[in-house]
Coordinates of C-alpha atoms (C1' of nucleotides) in Angstrom, one line a residue:
Chain A
X1210 CA 0.5 -9.8 -4.3
X1211 CA 1.3 -6.2 -3.6
X1212 CA -1.6 -4.5 -2.0
X1213 CA -3.9 -7.4 -1.8
X1214 CA -7.3 -6.1 -2.6
X1215 CA -9.1 -4.3 0.1
X1216 CA -11.9 -6.2 1.8
X1217 CA -15.3 -4.6 2.2
X1218 CA -18.1 -5.8 4.2
X1219 CA -21.4 -4.8 2.6
X1220 CA -24.5 -5.2 4.7
X1221 CA -27.6 -4.4 2.6
X1222 CA -31.0 -6.2 2.8
X1223 CA -32.3 -5.3 -0.7
X1224 CA -31.0 -8.3 -2.7
X1225 CA -31.1 -6.5 -6.0
X1226 CA -29.4 -3.4 -4.9
X1227 CA -27.0 -5.3 -2.8
X1228 CA -25.9 -7.5 -5.6
X1229 CA -25.5 -4.7 -8.1
X1230 CA -23.4 -2.7 -5.6
X1231 CA -21.3 -5.7 -4.8
X1232 CA -20.5 -6.4 -8.4
X1233 CA -19.7 -2.8 -9.0
X1234 CA -17.3 -2.7 -6.2
X1235 CA -15.8 -6.0 -7.2
X1236 CA -15.2 -4.6 -10.7
X1237 CA -13.1 -2.0 -9.0
X1238 CA -10.8 -4.3 -7.3
X1239 CA -12.5 -4.6 -4.0
X1240 CA -13.1 -7.9 -2.4
X1241 CA -16.7 -7.7 -1.2
X1242 CA -18.5 -9.8 1.3
X1243 CA -22.3 -9.3 1.2
X1244 CA -24.5 -9.9 4.2
X1245 CA -28.3 -9.6 3.9
X1246 CA -29.0 -8.3 7.4
X1247 CA -27.5 -7.0 10.6
X1248 CA -27.2 -10.3 12.3
X1249 CA -25.5 -11.9 9.3
X1250 CA -23.4 -8.8 8.9
X1251 CA -22.0 -9.1 12.4
X1252 CA -21.3 -12.8 12.1
X1253 CA -19.3 -12.2 8.9
X1254 CA -17.6 -9.3 10.5
X1255 CA -16.2 -11.4 13.2
X1256 CA -15.1 -14.1 10.9
X1257 CA -12.9 -12.0 8.6
X1258 CA -10.6 -9.0 8.6
X1259 CA -12.2 -6.2 6.7
X1260 CA -10.8 -2.8 5.7
X1261 CA -14.1 -1.0 5.5
X1262 CA -17.8 -1.5 6.2
X1263 CA -20.8 -0.2 4.2
X1264 CA -24.0 -0.5 6.1
X1265 CA -27.5 0.0 5.1
X1266 CA -29.4 1.8 7.9
X1267 CA -32.8 0.2 7.6
X1268 CA -32.6 -3.5 7.8
X1269 CA -34.6 -6.3 9.4
X1270 CA -33.3 -8.0 12.6
X1271 CA -30.7 -5.5 13.3
X1272 CA -30.5 -2.0 11.9
X1273 CA -27.3 -0.4 10.7
X1274 CA -26.7 1.8 13.7
X1275 CA -27.0 -1.1 16.1
X1276 CA -24.7 -3.1 14.0
X1277 CA -22.2 -0.2 13.8
X1278 CA -22.1 0.0 17.5
X1279 CA -21.3 -3.6 17.8
X1280 CA -18.7 -3.3 15.2
X1281 CA -17.2 -0.4 16.9
X1282 CA -16.9 -2.4 20.1
X1283 CA -14.7 -4.9 18.3
X1284 CA -12.8 -2.5 16.2
X1285 CA -12.8 1.2 16.8
X1286 CA -10.7 2.0 13.8
X1287 CA -12.5 0.5 10.9
X1288 CA -14.1 3.0 8.6
X1289 CA -17.9 2.8 8.3
X1290 CA -20.1 4.3 5.6
X1291 CA -23.8 4.4 6.1
X1292 CA -26.4 4.1 3.3
X1293 CA -29.9 5.4 3.8
X1294 CA -32.9 5.9 1.7
X1295 CA -34.4 8.7 3.7
X1296 CA -32.5 11.8 4.4
X1297 CA -33.5 12.3 8.0
X1298 CA -31.4 14.6 9.9
X1299 CA -31.7 12.6 13.1
X1300 CA -30.4 9.6 11.3
X1301 CA -27.4 11.5 10.0
X1302 CA -26.6 12.8 13.4
X1303 CA -27.0 9.4 14.9
X1304 CA -24.7 8.0 12.3
X1305 CA -22.0 10.4 13.1
X1306 CA -22.4 9.8 16.8
X1307 CA -21.9 6.1 16.3
X1308 CA -18.6 7.0 14.5
X1309 CA -19.6 7.1 10.9
X1310 CA -16.9 8.1 8.4
X1311 CA -19.3 9.1 5.8
X1312 CA -22.9 9.1 4.9
X1313 CA -24.7 8.6 1.6
X1314 CA -28.3 9.0 0.7
X1315 CA -29.8 6.6 -1.7
X1316 CA -30.0 6.8 -4.6
X1317 CA -26.4 7.9 -4.9
X1318 CA -23.9 7.9 -7.7
X1319 CA -21.6 4.9 -7.6
X1320 CA -18.6 6.8 -8.7
X1321 CA -19.1 9.1 -5.8
X1322 CA -19.1 6.2 -3.4
X1323 CA -16.0 4.9 -5.0
X1324 CA -14.2 8.2 -4.4
X1325 CA -15.4 8.3 -0.9
X1326 CA -14.0 4.8 -0.3
X1327 CA -10.7 5.8 -1.8
X1328 CA -10.5 9.0 0.3
X1329 CA -11.3 7.1 3.5
X1330 CA -8.9 4.3 2.8
X1331 CA -6.2 6.9 2.1
X1332 CA -6.8 8.6 5.4
X1333 CA -6.6 5.3 7.2
X1334 CA -3.5 4.2 5.3
X1335 CA -1.6 6.8 7.3
X1336 CA -1.9 5.5 10.8
X1337 CA -2.9 1.9 10.6
X1338 CA 0.0 0.3 12.3
X1339 CA -1.6 -2.9 10.9
X1340 CA -1.9 -6.2 12.6
X1341 CA 0.7 -6.8 15.2
X1342 CA 2.1 -9.7 13.3
X1343 CA 5.3 -11.3 14.3
X1344 CA 8.1 -10.5 11.9
X1345 CA 11.3 -11.5 13.5
X1346 CA 12.6 -14.9 14.5
X1347 CA 15.8 -16.5 15.8
X1348 CA 16.4 -19.8 14.1
X1349 CA 19.5 -21.3 15.4
X1350 CA 22.3 -19.0 14.3
X1351 CA 20.0 -17.4 11.8
X1352 CA 17.9 -14.3 12.2
X1353 CA 14.8 -13.9 10.1
X1354 CA 13.5 -10.5 9.4
X1355 CA 10.2 -11.3 7.7
X1356 CA 9.3 -7.7 7.1
X1357 CA 12.4 -6.9 5.1
X1358 CA 12.6 -10.5 3.8
X1359 CA 16.1 -11.0 5.1
X1360 CA 17.7 -14.1 6.5
X1361 CA 20.9 -13.3 8.3
X1362 CA 23.5 -15.9 9.3
X1363 CA 25.8 -14.7 12.1
X1364 CA 27.3 -11.5 10.9
X1365 CA 27.3 -12.5 7.2
X1366 CA 25.6 -10.4 4.6
X1367 CA 21.9 -10.9 4.8
X1368 CA 20.4 -13.3 2.3
X1369 CA 17.4 -11.9 0.5
X1370 CA 14.3 -14.0 0.5
X1371 CA 11.6 -14.0 -2.1
X1372 CA 8.0 -13.5 -0.9
X1373 CA 7.2 -17.1 -1.0
X1374 CA 10.5 -18.2 0.6
X1375 CA 9.9 -15.7 3.3
X1376 CA 6.3 -16.6 4.0
X1377 CA 7.1 -20.3 4.0
X1378 CA 10.1 -19.9 6.4
X1379 CA 8.0 -17.7 8.6
X1380 CA 5.3 -20.3 8.8
X1381 CA 7.8 -22.9 9.7
X1382 CA 9.3 -20.7 12.3
X1383 CA 6.0 -20.0 13.8
X1384 CA 5.7 -23.8 14.3
X1385 CA 9.3 -24.3 15.2
X1386 CA 10.0 -27.9 16.3
X1387 CA 6.5 -28.8 15.6
X1388 CA 4.5 -30.0 12.6
X1389 CA 3.7 -27.4 10.0
X1390 CA 1.1 -29.1 7.9
X1391 CA 1.4 -29.0 4.2
X1392 CA -2.1 -27.9 3.8
X1393 CA -1.6 -24.9 6.1
X1394 CA 1.1 -23.5 3.9
X1395 CA -0.7 -24.3 0.8
X1396 CA -3.9 -22.5 1.8
X1397 CA -2.2 -19.6 3.5
X1398 CA 0.6 -19.0 1.0
X1399 CA -0.6 -20.5 -2.2
X1400 CA -4.2 -20.0 -1.5
X1401 CA -4.9 -23.3 -3.2
X1402 CA -4.2 -26.9 -2.4
X1403 CA -3.6 -29.0 -5.5
X1404 CA -0.9 -31.1 -7.1
X1405 CA 0.9 -28.2 -8.7
X1406 CA 1.0 -25.8 -5.8
X1407 CA 2.1 -28.8 -3.7
X1408 CA 5.0 -29.4 -6.0
X1409 CA 5.8 -25.8 -6.0
X1410 CA 6.0 -25.8 -2.3
X1411 CA 8.5 -28.6 -2.4
X1412 CA 10.6 -26.6 -4.6
X1413 CA 10.6 -23.8 -2.0
X1414 CA 11.4 -26.2 0.8
X1415 CA 14.5 -27.2 -1.2
X1416 CA 15.5 -23.6 -1.6
X1417 CA 15.1 -23.0 2.1
X1418 CA 17.1 -26.1 3.0
X1419 CA 19.9 -24.7 0.9
X1420 CA 20.0 -21.5 2.8
X1421 CA 19.6 -23.2 6.2
X1422 CA 22.4 -25.7 5.8
X1423 CA 24.9 -23.1 6.9
X1424 CA 23.9 -24.0 10.4
X1425 CA 24.1 -27.8 10.9
X1426 CA 21.8 -27.5 13.9
X1427 CA 18.9 -26.3 11.8
X1428 CA 17.0 -28.5 9.4
X1429 CA 13.7 -29.0 7.7
X1430 CA 12.4 -32.5 8.1
X1431 CA 9.6 -34.0 6.1
X1432 CA 6.8 -35.9 7.8
X1433 CA 5.6 -38.1 5.1
X1434 CA 2.1 -37.2 3.9
X1435 CA 1.7 -34.6 6.7
X1436 CA 4.0 -31.7 6.2
X1437 CA 7.3 -30.3 7.4
X1438 CA 9.1 -29.6 10.7
X1439 CA 11.7 -27.0 11.3
X1440 CA 14.0 -28.5 13.8
X1441 CA 16.5 -26.5 15.8
X1442 CA 18.9 -28.7 17.8
X1443 CA 20.6 -26.9 20.7
X1444 CA 24.3 -27.6 20.4
X1445 CA 25.0 -28.5 24.0
X1446 CA 22.3 -27.2 26.3
X1447 CA 25.0 -25.7 28.6
X1448 CA 28.4 -26.5 29.7
X1449 CA 29.8 -25.9 33.2
Chain B
X1437 CA -2.4 22.1 26.8
X1438 CA -5.1 21.7 24.3
X1439 CA -7.3 24.3 25.8
X1440 CA -7.4 26.6 22.8
X1441 CA -10.4 26.3 20.5
X1442 CA -10.0 24.8 17.1
X1443 CA -9.4 27.3 14.4
X1444 CA -11.5 27.1 11.2
X1445 CA -10.9 29.0 8.0
X1446 CA -14.2 29.7 6.3
X1447 CA -14.1 30.9 2.7
X1448 CA -17.5 31.9 1.5
X1449 CA -18.4 34.7 -0.8
X1450 CA -22.1 35.1 0.1
X1451 CA -21.8 37.7 2.9
X1452 CA -25.1 36.8 4.6
X1453 CA -24.6 33.1 4.6
X1454 CA -21.0 33.5 5.5
X1455 CA -21.7 35.6 8.5
X1456 CA -24.5 33.4 9.8
X1457 CA -22.4 30.3 9.4
X1458 CA -19.4 32.0 11.1
X1459 CA -21.6 33.0 14.1
X1460 CA -23.1 29.6 14.3
X1461 CA -19.7 28.0 14.4
X1462 CA -18.4 30.6 16.9
X1463 CA -21.3 29.8 19.2
X1464 CA -20.0 26.2 19.1
X1465 CA -16.6 27.1 20.4
X1466 CA -14.8 27.3 17.1
X1467 CA -12.6 30.2 16.3
X1468 CA -13.6 31.2 12.8
X1469 CA -11.7 33.3 10.3
X1470 CA -14.0 34.4 7.4
X1471 CA -12.6 35.2 4.0
X1472 CA -14.8 36.4 1.2
X1473 CA -13.1 34.9 -1.7
X1474 CA -10.3 32.5 -2.8
X1475 CA -7.6 35.0 -2.9
X1476 CA -8.3 36.4 0.5
X1477 CA -8.8 32.8 1.7
X1478 CA -5.3 31.8 0.7
X1479 CA -3.7 34.9 2.2
X1480 CA -5.4 34.2 5.5
X1481 CA -4.5 30.6 5.3
X1482 CA -0.8 31.4 5.0
X1483 CA -0.9 33.8 7.9
X1484 CA -2.4 31.5 10.5
X1485 CA -2.5 28.0 11.6
X1486 CA -5.9 26.4 11.1
X1487 CA -7.3 23.1 12.1
X1488 CA -9.8 22.8 9.3
X1489 CA -11.0 24.6 6.2
X1490 CA -14.5 25.0 4.9
X1491 CA -14.5 26.2 1.3
X1492 CA -17.3 27.3 -0.9
X1493 CA -16.8 25.9 -4.4
X1494 CA -18.2 28.8 -6.4
X1495 CA -16.4 32.0 -5.7
X1496 CA -15.1 34.9 -7.6
X1497 CA -11.4 35.3 -8.3
X1498 CA -10.5 31.8 -7.2
X1499 CA -12.8 28.9 -6.9
X1500 CA -12.8 26.5 -4.0
X1501 CA -11.0 23.7 -5.9
X1502 CA -8.1 25.9 -7.0
X1503 CA -7.8 27.2 -3.5
X1504 CA -7.9 23.7 -2.1
X1505 CA -5.0 22.7 -4.3
X1506 CA -2.9 25.6 -3.2
X1507 CA -3.7 24.8 0.4
X1508 CA -2.8 21.2 -0.1
X1509 CA 0.6 22.2 -1.5
X1510 CA 1.2 24.0 1.8
X1511 CA -0.3 21.4 4.0
X1512 CA -1.3 17.9 3.0
X1513 CA -2.9 17.1 6.3
X1514 CA -5.4 19.7 7.0
X1515 CA -9.1 18.6 6.6
X1516 CA -11.1 20.3 3.9
X1517 CA -14.8 20.4 3.6
X1518 CA -16.4 21.8 0.5
X1519 CA -19.7 23.6 0.3
X1520 CA -21.6 23.7 -3.0
X1521 CA -25.0 24.8 -4.2
X1522 CA -25.3 22.6 -7.2
X1523 CA -24.9 18.9 -6.7
X1524 CA -22.9 18.2 -9.8
X1525 CA -21.3 14.8 -9.7
X1526 CA -18.2 16.1 -11.5
X1527 CA -17.7 18.6 -8.8
X1528 CA -17.9 16.0 -6.1
X1529 CA -15.4 13.8 -7.8
X1530 CA -13.1 16.7 -8.4
X1531 CA -13.4 17.6 -4.8
X1532 CA -12.3 14.2 -3.6
X1533 CA -9.4 14.2 -6.0
X1534 CA -8.2 17.4 -4.6
X1535 CA -8.3 15.7 -1.2
X1536 CA -11.6 16.7 0.2
X1537 CA -12.5 15.2 3.5
X1538 CA -16.2 15.8 3.0
X1539 CA -18.7 17.5 0.9
X1540 CA -21.9 19.3 1.6
X1541 CA -24.7 20.5 -0.6
X1542 CA -26.3 23.8 0.2
X1543 CA -28.7 24.2 1.8
X1544 CA -27.6 21.9 4.5
X1545 CA -28.4 21.5 8.1
X1546 CA -26.0 23.3 10.3
X1547 CA -26.1 20.6 12.9
X1548 CA -25.0 18.1 10.3
X1549 CA -22.1 20.3 9.5
X1550 CA -21.2 20.4 13.1
X1551 CA -21.2 16.7 13.4
X1552 CA -19.1 16.4 10.3
X1553 CA -16.6 18.8 11.7
X1554 CA -16.4 16.8 14.9
X1555 CA -16.1 13.5 13.2
X1556 CA -13.3 14.8 11.0
X1557 CA -11.4 16.5 13.9
X1558 CA -11.6 13.2 15.8
X1559 CA -10.2 11.3 12.9
X1560 CA -7.3 13.6 12.5
X1561 CA -6.7 13.6 16.2
X1562 CA -6.2 9.9 16.3
X1563 CA -4.7 9.6 12.9
X1564 CA -1.5 11.5 12.5
X1565 CA -0.2 11.4 16.0
X1566 CA 3.0 9.6 14.9
X1567 CA 3.1 11.5 11.6
X1568 CA 4.2 14.5 13.6
X1569 CA 5.5 17.1 11.2
X1570 CA 9.1 16.3 10.8
X1571 CA 10.9 18.4 8.2
X1572 CA 14.6 17.9 8.7
X1573 CA 16.6 14.8 8.4
X1574 CA 20.2 13.7 8.5
X1575 CA 20.7 11.0 5.9
X1576 CA 24.3 10.0 6.0
X1577 CA 26.3 13.0 4.9
X1578 CA 23.2 14.6 3.5
X1579 CA 20.9 17.0 5.2
X1580 CA 17.4 17.2 4.0
X1581 CA 15.3 20.3 4.6
X1582 CA 11.9 19.2 3.6
X1583 CA 10.3 22.5 4.2
X1584 CA 12.6 24.4 1.8
X1585 CA 13.0 21.3 -0.4
X1586 CA 16.8 21.4 -0.2
X1587 CA 19.1 18.5 -0.1
X1588 CA 22.6 19.4 1.1
X1589 CA 25.6 17.2 0.8
X1590 CA 28.4 18.2 3.2
X1591 CA 29.1 21.8 2.5
X1592 CA 28.2 21.8 -1.1
X1593 CA 25.6 24.0 -2.7
X1594 CA 22.1 22.7 -1.7
X1595 CA 20.4 20.7 -4.4
X1596 CA 16.8 21.9 -5.0
X1597 CA 14.2 19.2 -4.9
X1598 CA 10.9 19.2 -6.7
X1599 CA 7.8 18.7 -4.6
X1600 CA 7.5 15.1 -5.5
X1601 CA 11.2 14.4 -5.1
X1602 CA 11.0 16.0 -1.7
X1603 CA 7.9 14.2 -0.5
X1604 CA 9.2 10.9 -1.6
X1605 CA 12.6 11.4 0.1
X1606 CA 10.9 12.6 3.2
X1607 CA 8.8 9.5 3.4
X1608 CA 11.8 7.3 2.9
X1609 CA 13.6 9.2 5.6
X1610 CA 10.7 8.8 8.0
X1611 CA 11.1 5.1 7.5
X1612 CA 14.9 5.1 7.4
X1613 CA 16.4 1.6 7.3
X1614 CA 12.9 0.2 7.3
X1615 CA 10.4 -0.7 4.7
X1616 CA 8.6 2.2 3.1
X1617 CA 5.7 0.5 1.3
X1618 CA 5.0 1.4 -2.3
X1619 CA 1.4 1.8 -1.5
X1620 CA 2.1 4.3 1.2
X1621 CA 3.9 6.6 -1.1
X1622 CA 1.4 6.2 -3.8
X1623 CA -1.6 7.0 -1.6
X1624 CA 0.1 9.8 0.3
X1625 CA 1.9 11.5 -2.5
X1626 CA 0.1 10.5 -5.6
X1627 CA -3.2 10.1 -4.0
X1628 CA -3.9 7.1 -6.2
X1629 CA -2.4 3.7 -6.6
X1630 CA -2.4 2.4 -10.1
X1631 CA 0.0 1.2 -12.8
X1632 CA 0.9 4.7 -14.0
X1633 CA 1.5 6.4 -10.7
X1634 CA 3.5 3.4 -9.7
X1635 CA 5.8 3.8 -12.8
X1636 CA 6.0 7.5 -12.0
X1637 CA 7.2 6.8 -8.6
X1638 CA 9.9 4.5 -10.0
X1639 CA 11.1 7.4 -12.1
X1640 CA 11.4 9.5 -8.9
X1641 CA 13.2 6.8 -7.1
X1642 CA 15.8 6.9 -10.0
X1643 CA 16.1 10.6 -9.6
X1644 CA 16.7 10.4 -5.9
X1645 CA 19.3 7.6 -6.3
X1646 CA 21.2 9.9 -8.6
X1647 CA 21.3 12.6 -6.0
X1648 CA 22.1 10.2 -3.2
X1649 CA 25.0 8.5 -4.8
X1650 CA 27.4 11.2 -3.7
X1651 CA 27.5 9.3 -0.4
X1652 CA 28.3 5.7 -1.0
X1653 CA 26.9 4.8 2.4
X1654 CA 23.4 5.9 1.5
X1655 CA 21.2 3.9 -0.9
X1656 CA 17.7 3.1 -1.8
X1657 CA 17.0 -0.6 -2.0
X1658 CA 14.0 -2.2 -3.5
X1659 CA 12.1 -4.9 -1.8
X1660 CA 10.4 -6.6 -4.7
X1661 CA 6.7 -6.2 -4.6
X1662 CA 6.7 -4.4 -1.3
X1663 CA 8.4 -1.1 -1.5
X1664 CA 11.7 0.6 -0.9
X1665 CA 14.2 1.0 1.9
X1666 CA 16.5 3.9 2.5
X1667 CA 19.6 2.4 4.0
X1668 CA 22.3 4.3 5.7
X1669 CA 25.3 2.3 6.5
X1670 CA 27.5 3.6 9.3
X1671 CA 31.0 3.7 8.0
X1672 CA 32.7 1.9 10.8
X1673 CA 30.7 1.7 13.9
X1674 CA 33.7 2.2 16.0
X1675 CA 37.4 1.4 15.8
X1676 CA 39.6 0.5 18.7
Chain C
dT241 C1' 11.1 -57.7 -3.9
dT242 C1' 7.8 -54.9 -6.8
dT243 C1' 5.0 -51.2 -7.3
dC244 C1' 3.0 -47.1 -6.2
dT245 C1' 3.0 -42.7 -4.2
dC246 C1' 5.4 -38.9 -2.1
dT247 C1' 9.4 -36.0 -1.9
dG248 C1' 14.0 -33.6 -3.4
dT249 C1' 16.3 -31.2 -6.7
dT250 C1' 17.7 -28.9 -10.9
dA251 C1' 16.8 -26.5 -14.8
dA252 C1' 13.9 -24.3 -18.4
dC253 C1' 10.5 -21.2 -19.0
dA254 C1' 6.8 -17.6 -18.3
dT255 C1' 5.4 -13.8 -15.9
dT256 C1' 5.8 -9.8 -13.2
dT257 C1' 8.1 -6.0 -11.4
dG258 C1' 11.7 -2.5 -11.4
dG259 C1' 15.4 0.8 -13.6
dT260 C1' 16.5 4.0 -16.8
dT261 C1' 16.3 7.2 -20.5
dA262 C1' 13.9 10.0 -23.4
dA263 C1' 9.9 12.1 -25.1
dA264 C1' 5.3 13.9 -24.3
dC265 C1' 2.5 16.7 -21.7
dC266 C1' 0.8 20.6 -18.8
dG267 C1' 0.0 24.8 -16.4
dG268 C1' 2.1 28.9 -15.7
dT269 C1' 5.6 32.6 -17.7
dT270 C1' 8.0 35.2 -20.7
Chain D
dA1197 C1' 4.1 31.4 -29.5
dA1198 C1' 8.0 29.6 -27.4
dC1199 C1' 9.8 28.4 -23.0
dC1200 C1' 10.4 26.3 -18.5
dG1201 C1' 10.1 23.4 -14.5
dG1202 C1' 7.7 19.6 -13.0
dT1203 C1' 5.4 15.5 -13.9
dT1204 C1' 3.7 11.6 -16.6
dT1205 C1' 3.9 8.3 -20.2
dA1206 C1' 6.3 5.3 -23.3
dA1207 C1' 9.7 2.2 -24.5
dC1208 C1' 13.0 -0.9 -23.7
dC1209 C1' 15.8 -3.7 -21.0
dA1210 C1' 17.2 -6.2 -16.7
dA1211 C1' 16.2 -8.5 -12.5
dA1212 C1' 13.2 -11.0 -9.5
dT1213 C1' 9.9 -14.4 -8.8
dG1214 C1' 7.0 -18.2 -9.6
dT1215 C1' 5.6 -22.5 -12.2
dT1216 C1' 6.2 -26.6 -14.5
dA1217 C1' 8.6 -30.5 -16.3
dA1218 C1' 11.6 -34.1 -15.7
dC1219 C1' 13.9 -37.3 -13.2
dA1220 C1' 16.1 -39.4 -9.2
dG1221 C1' 15.3 -41.1 -4.7
dA1222 C1' 12.6 -42.6 -0.3
dG1223 C1' 8.8 -44.6 2.1
dA1224 C1' 5.0 -47.3 2.4
dA1225 C1' 2.4 -51.3 1.2
dA1226 C1' 1.5 -55.4 -1.2

DNA sequence: TTTCTCTGTTAACATTTGGTTAAACCGGTT
DNA sequence: AACCGGTTTAACCAAATGTTAACAGAGAAA
């Protein structure tokens, strides 16, 4: 799970070239989404979280530059590489103005593209503060640090959590006192919803219950056929 | 504050081309230092603080790649653009491995170069704001001088660190008590993230642990599948 | 009830990742 | 050529994590 593969949005109208390029990138551990034109490209861009965009310049409906501008409005960080058949200087300049990270003339060597991608990703790896996810939770007397995968009870030694334990507890915490649907955890954590993953999840629920029973006010309830619920009772709301 | 013009180190052996390029850049508000070969380039690099390097690849005495490597040892951040007459794929790849930011084939359009320079400067401007050069750290009873690559424990003789040891410890220190993702170290220090670099990194973690065990309050913990954590326990926060 | 499905738990197992040591490698010197 | 510091690769073991099986128990429905 370390370093989930980087996601690339490839927008290229030539179906042959596009497919070949997609396959090549896929072979190199990138997860590629291929859109056939600018419109489709923008739709897909909005629907997912990409690490890099590769845009053909000349495309029907919406050219690469226009698309790039729209993408930049949504995300001013994401690296963009332009592909173009003609080596027109104006285009290159225009590309850089729109905030291109690099520029390649077709035909180009695929290895070169690969290196460029690597170089760019590396550059971005530095700053990218990443998504402002929520990583810390108070659960009764517990404190969950989801980034370090620690569950701390009072002032005791932190309990280490495995990635799955951690993700699962985090999901439950995000839905504290509410239903956390089975299916949600399965698709988000196990990325698959079937008999076995479901059983596996139950195993993890058991593990979490074991950790959580230190605080009697915290428990994970099952909602038959639906999912689970992380309940936190407040001891006595307040006493005068 | 930032009123001074950006400084560029231009290393190019062709006197005509070099001079023309220098003048052109100068006209565009850059302060250019022109060196005629790799040796001279490195000397000038050491003597001044540049914002960007433009290196010809083919040069007498010391070619652009070798020079780039030396420059990278001194400064892993500074943007480097290579110029080359021949468009050999191997060269391009080599360039990116050495940490090139961009690559231009001669003859090229000077405006394009200008845009590339702008684009790169912009990247760097937004990029490493947080990554402000910090070279000294207190780690428990240790003092790390990352510039001199010394690790000093109390008043003992300083322990010399190799470049990799040093970089790795520095990265850990920058993230003290927090997660330092594997991937970060691999891309920043090893410039590649694969099985072997990863194993290599583990070897270095082992070396660092050996150095650090002089202070029992300092340790490097692993977060399985994520990375490492440099933990510094404070002996007794306070005693009444 | 009976029966079926869903859940809880434990333990065995398989797989992946990390720790450590030693040997190989490499570019630069002696 | 032998050496040297630094780094990488190999090899082996240990620890961490995840999956599956097996079975007991609960819940729902007939």
